[in-house]
Amino acid sequence: FLLDLGNIMLSKKDRLIRPTLSRKEELLEQFLQLLFEHCKEQHVVTFYAERLFITPQYLSLILKELTGKSANKWIDDALIVEAKILLKAPQATVQQVADILHFSDQSTFGKFFKKHMGISPMEYRKSLSGWYSIFLLSFTELIPVDQFGNTIDQASNSENHKCVGGCSEWVGEDHDPCY
C-alpha cells in the first residue's frame, strides 16, 4: 500500500515541469492526500467523496479505473498498514490499537483484521518474530528484552537477535531505537 501511494505521489511531484493532470488524476491525488491524513479516523468512502465534492460511486469508479482498486479497498489497505505498524509496538494492547484506529470495539477491529490478514491481531503480533524488540531504559543504555520481559544477553544472543525494523545492531545510548 505505502509503495503504491509513494510511487503515485512521487511520479507526480518529482517532475520539474508539472504536467497538466486530468480531473480524474487530480481527484486521485487529492483522495490519496486525504486518505493519508484521515485513514485512522475515517473508514467510509462517503467522508472522502464529500471532501472531493463527488459521489462515493464516482470516487470508486475513478480509483478503480486509475489504480485497479476501489475506494473501499484503498481505505481497508491503509487501515491494515496502520494496524500492522501499531501492532509492532509491543507496549500497545490490541484494545489501544482498536481505539487509535477508531474501531467501535476490540472485537470489530479483530474481525476486520482477520478478514484482511487471515489471522487475528494477536497471531500477527506473535508471527513477527521469536523476539519482540522491547527496550528498557537503564540509566545510560537501552537493554533489549524478549516478549516475556527477560533481558537478552548481548554477547550470547547477538547472532539471533533482530530488532523490529530488521536491523542487526544493538541499540545503545548514542543510537536511535531500531523501529
mmCIF file of C-alpha atoms in Angstrom:
data_model
loop_
_atom_site.group_PDB
_atom_site.id
_atom_site.type_symbol
_atom_site.label_atom_id
_atom_site.label_comp_id
_atom_site.label_asym_id
_atom_site.label_seq_id
_atom_site.Cartn_x
_atom_site.Cartn_y
_atom_site.Cartn_z
ATOM 1 C CA PHE A 1 0.000 0.000 0.000
ATOM 2 C CA LEU A 2 2.666 2.519 1.014
ATOM 3 C CA LEU A 3 4.717 1.630 -2.048
ATOM 4 C CA ASP A 4 1.679 2.218 -4.270
ATOM 5 C CA LEU A 5 0.978 5.519 -2.535
ATOM 6 C CA GLY A 6 4.620 6.601 -2.682
ATOM 7 C CA ASN A 7 5.002 5.728 -6.358
ATOM 8 C CA ILE A 8 1.858 7.625 -7.290
ATOM 9 C CA MET A 9 2.826 10.687 -5.266
ATOM 10 C CA LEU A 10 6.463 10.701 -6.421
ATOM 11 C CA SER A 11 5.591 10.275 -10.072
ATOM 12 C CA LYS A 12 3.529 13.434 -9.841
ATOM 13 C CA LYS A 13 5.797 15.517 -7.573
ATOM 14 C CA ASP A 14 9.310 14.709 -8.896
ATOM 15 C CA ARG A 15 8.909 16.249 -12.317
ATOM 16 C CA LEU A 16 10.369 19.730 -12.767
ATOM 17 C CA ILE A 17 7.657 20.675 -15.207
ATOM 18 C CA ARG A 18 4.398 19.634 -13.685
ATOM 19 C CA PRO A 19 2.190 18.186 -16.389
ATOM 20 C CA THR A 20 -1.437 19.110 -16.565
ATOM 21 C CA LEU A 21 -3.361 16.435 -14.717
ATOM 22 C CA SER A 22 -6.742 15.273 -15.857
ATOM 23 C CA ARG A 23 -9.631 15.890 -13.482
ATOM 24 C CA LYS A 24 -9.601 12.200 -12.553
ATOM 25 C CA GLU A 25 -5.872 12.299 -11.774
ATOM 26 C CA GLU A 26 -6.372 15.396 -9.630
ATOM 27 C CA LEU A 27 -9.129 13.616 -7.710
ATOM 28 C CA LEU A 28 -6.884 10.582 -7.224
ATOM 29 C CA GLU A 29 -4.081 12.760 -5.879
ATOM 30 C CA GLN A 30 -6.470 14.620 -3.559
ATOM 31 C CA PHE A 31 -8.031 11.353 -2.369
ATOM 32 C CA LEU A 32 -4.613 9.887 -1.529
ATOM 33 C CA GLN A 33 -3.700 13.015 0.421
ATOM 34 C CA LEU A 34 -6.989 12.886 2.354
ATOM 35 C CA LEU A 35 -6.528 9.160 2.982
ATOM 36 C CA PHE A 36 -3.015 9.723 4.288
ATOM 37 C CA GLU A 37 -4.294 12.414 6.677
ATOM 38 C CA HIS A 38 -7.528 10.773 7.851
ATOM 39 C CA CYS A 39 -7.377 6.988 7.430
ATOM 40 C CA LYS A 40 -7.108 6.337 11.180
ATOM 41 C CA GLU A 41 -10.326 8.201 11.922
ATOM 42 C CA GLN A 42 -12.386 7.948 8.745
ATOM 43 C CA HIS A 43 -13.225 4.497 7.360
ATOM 44 C CA VAL A 44 -16.056 5.273 4.926
ATOM 45 C CA VAL A 45 -15.942 6.347 1.291
ATOM 46 C CA THR A 46 -18.603 8.998 1.905
ATOM 47 C CA PHE A 47 -16.202 11.055 4.047
ATOM 48 C CA TYR A 48 -13.626 11.270 1.255
ATOM 49 C CA ALA A 49 -16.156 11.776 -1.534
ATOM 50 C CA GLU A 50 -17.820 14.664 0.308
ATOM 51 C CA ARG A 51 -14.496 16.447 0.684
ATOM 52 C CA LEU A 52 -13.842 15.994 -3.027
ATOM 53 C CA PHE A 53 -17.380 17.170 -3.887
ATOM 54 C CA ILE A 54 -18.207 13.968 -5.777
ATOM 55 C CA THR A 55 -20.364 10.929 -5.092
ATOM 56 C CA PRO A 56 -18.911 7.846 -3.399
ATOM 57 C CA GLN A 57 -19.778 5.823 -6.514
ATOM 58 C CA TYR A 58 -17.871 8.197 -8.799
ATOM 59 C CA LEU A 59 -14.866 8.191 -6.459
ATOM 60 C CA SER A 60 -14.744 4.391 -6.518
ATOM 61 C CA LEU A 61 -15.157 4.380 -10.290
ATOM 62 C CA ILE A 62 -12.234 6.791 -10.757
ATOM 63 C CA LEU A 63 -9.977 4.895 -8.356
ATOM 64 C CA LYS A 64 -10.815 1.557 -9.951
ATOM 65 C CA GLU A 65 -10.120 2.989 -13.401
ATOM 66 C CA LEU A 66 -6.785 4.628 -12.484
ATOM 67 C CA THR A 67 -5.398 2.187 -9.907
ATOM 68 C CA GLY A 68 -7.372 -1.023 -10.199
ATOM 69 C CA LYS A 69 -8.538 -0.677 -6.592
ATOM 70 C CA SER A 70 -11.862 0.632 -5.285
ATOM 71 C CA ALA A 71 -12.108 3.376 -2.659
ATOM 72 C CA ASN A 72 -13.076 0.794 -0.020
ATOM 73 C CA LYS A 73 -10.014 -1.286 -0.897
ATOM 74 C CA TRP A 74 -7.737 1.762 -0.578
ATOM 75 C CA ILE A 75 -9.258 2.597 2.822
ATOM 76 C CA ASP A 76 -9.021 -1.007 4.047
ATOM 77 C CA ASP A 77 -5.412 -1.297 2.851
ATOM 78 C CA ALA A 78 -4.494 1.948 4.620
ATOM 79 C CA LEU A 79 -6.113 0.715 7.849
ATOM 80 C CA ILE A 80 -4.286 -2.613 7.644
ATOM 81 C CA VAL A 81 -0.943 -0.853 7.130
ATOM 82 C CA GLU A 82 -1.620 1.374 10.148
ATOM 83 C CA ALA A 83 -2.766 -1.600 12.227
ATOM 84 C CA LYS A 84 0.354 -3.602 11.365
ATOM 85 C CA ILE A 85 2.585 -0.670 12.315
ATOM 86 C CA LEU A 86 0.773 -0.203 15.627
ATOM 87 C CA LEU A 87 0.803 -3.934 16.420
ATOM 88 C CA LYS A 88 4.589 -3.946 16.073
ATOM 89 C CA ALA A 89 4.755 -1.781 19.193
ATOM 90 C CA PRO A 90 4.596 -4.393 21.955
ATOM 91 C CA GLN A 91 3.575 -1.884 24.608
ATOM 92 C CA ALA A 92 0.295 -1.164 22.783
ATOM 93 C CA THR A 93 -2.565 -3.517 23.557
ATOM 94 C CA VAL A 94 -4.934 -4.689 20.836
ATOM 95 C CA GLN A 95 -7.638 -2.579 22.513
ATOM 96 C CA GLN A 96 -5.410 0.503 22.267
ATOM 97 C CA VAL A 97 -4.757 -0.197 18.574
ATOM 98 C CA ALA A 98 -8.513 -0.552 18.020
ATOM 99 C CA ASP A 99 -9.058 2.778 19.811
ATOM 100 C CA ILE A 100 -6.326 4.592 17.848
ATOM 101 C CA LEU A 101 -7.870 3.352 14.604
ATOM 102 C CA HIS A 102 -11.353 4.417 15.752
ATOM 103 C CA PHE A 103 -12.990 0.992 15.700
ATOM 104 C CA SER A 104 -16.096 0.749 17.876
ATOM 105 C CA ASP A 105 -14.528 -2.038 19.946
ATOM 106 C CA GLN A 106 -11.718 -4.591 20.004
ATOM 107 C CA SER A 107 -13.943 -7.325 18.577
ATOM 108 C CA THR A 108 -14.835 -5.291 15.493
ATOM 109 C CA PHE A 109 -11.168 -4.474 14.935
ATOM 110 C CA GLY A 110 -10.207 -8.137 15.382
ATOM 111 C CA LYS A 111 -12.792 -9.272 12.831
ATOM 112 C CA PHE A 112 -11.665 -6.609 10.355
ATOM 113 C CA PHE A 113 -8.011 -7.553 10.786
ATOM 114 C CA LYS A 114 -8.666 -11.289 10.479
ATOM 115 C CA LYS A 115 -10.821 -10.773 7.371
ATOM 116 C CA HIS A 116 -7.987 -8.937 5.615
ATOM 117 C CA MET A 117 -4.930 -10.701 7.023
ATOM 118 C CA GLY A 118 -6.241 -14.216 7.632
ATOM 119 C CA ILE A 119 -5.025 -14.167 11.246
ATOM 120 C CA SER A 120 -6.012 -12.351 14.426
ATOM 121 C CA PRO A 121 -4.104 -9.278 15.634
ATOM 122 C CA MET A 122 -2.507 -11.352 18.427
ATOM 123 C CA GLU A 123 -1.493 -14.092 15.980
ATOM 124 C CA TYR A 124 0.015 -11.414 13.728
ATOM 125 C CA ARG A 125 1.938 -9.945 16.636
ATOM 126 C CA LYS A 126 3.263 -13.393 17.581
ATOM 127 C CA SER A 127 4.251 -14.100 13.973
ATOM 128 C CA LEU A 128 6.507 -11.048 13.703
ATOM 129 C CA SER A 129 9.439 -12.989 15.113
ATOM 130 C CA GLY A 130 10.501 -15.143 18.003
ATOM 131 C CA TRP A 131 11.588 -11.997 19.805
ATOM 132 C CA TYR A 132 9.775 -8.792 20.455
ATOM 133 C CA SER A 133 12.237 -5.961 20.438
ATOM 134 C CA ILE A 134 11.304 -4.273 23.632
ATOM 135 C CA PHE A 135 13.875 -1.941 25.071
ATOM 136 C CA LEU A 136 14.021 -0.855 28.672
ATOM 137 C CA LEU A 137 15.764 2.354 29.595
ATOM 138 C CA SER A 138 18.542 1.624 32.085
ATOM 139 C CA PHE A 139 20.402 4.689 33.352
ATOM 140 C CA THR A 140 22.739 5.110 30.350
ATOM 141 C CA GLU A 141 21.773 2.402 27.870
ATOM 142 C CA LEU A 142 18.849 0.536 26.420
ATOM 143 C CA ILE A 143 18.574 -3.129 27.395
ATOM 144 C CA PRO A 144 16.814 -5.497 24.966
ATOM 145 C CA VAL A 145 14.330 -7.974 26.415
ATOM 146 C CA ASP A 146 12.250 -10.779 24.894
ATOM 147 C CA GLN A 147 8.442 -10.888 24.770
ATOM 148 C CA PHE A 148 8.341 -12.178 28.356
ATOM 149 C CA GLY A 149 10.424 -9.286 29.721
ATOM 150 C CA ASN A 150 13.599 -11.346 30.195
ATOM 151 C CA THR A 151 16.789 -9.497 29.382
ATOM 152 C CA ILE A 152 18.685 -10.743 26.341
ATOM 153 C CA ASP A 153 22.411 -11.295 26.867
ATOM 154 C CA GLN A 154 24.144 -9.309 24.088
ATOM 155 C CA ALA A 155 27.227 -11.482 23.920
ATOM 156 C CA SER A 156 25.472 -14.841 23.703
ATOM 157 C CA ASN A 157 22.487 -13.846 21.581
ATOM 158 C CA SER A 158 23.818 -11.215 19.183
ATOM 159 C CA GLU A 159 23.507 -13.517 16.138
ATOM 160 C CA ASN A 160 19.926 -14.473 16.986
ATOM 161 C CA HIS A 161 18.553 -11.046 17.891
ATOM 162 C CA LYS A 162 16.659 -8.950 15.377
ATOM 163 C CA CYS A 163 15.146 -5.562 16.022
ATOM 164 C CA VAL A 164 11.617 -4.845 14.797
ATOM 165 C CA GLY A 165 12.933 -2.959 11.770
ATOM 166 C CA GLY A 166 15.210 -5.837 10.795
ATOM 167 C CA CYS A 167 18.426 -4.118 11.828
ATOM 168 C CA SER A 168 21.201 -6.218 13.299
ATOM 169 C CA GLU A 169 22.816 -3.737 15.678
ATOM 170 C CA TRP A 170 22.207 -3.451 19.378
ATOM 171 C CA VAL A 171 20.919 -0.106 20.432
ATOM 172 C CA GLY A 172 22.922 1.933 22.919
ATOM 173 C CA GLU A 173 22.643 5.400 24.303
ATOM 174 C CA ASP A 174 24.149 7.027 21.188
ATOM 175 C CA HIS A 175 21.862 5.248 18.716
ATOM 176 C CA ASP A 176 18.270 5.540 17.664
ATOM 177 C CA PRO A 177 15.911 2.658 18.521
ATOM 178 C CA CYS A 178 15.515 0.080 15.770
ATOM 179 C CA TYR A 179 11.856 0.553 14.921
#
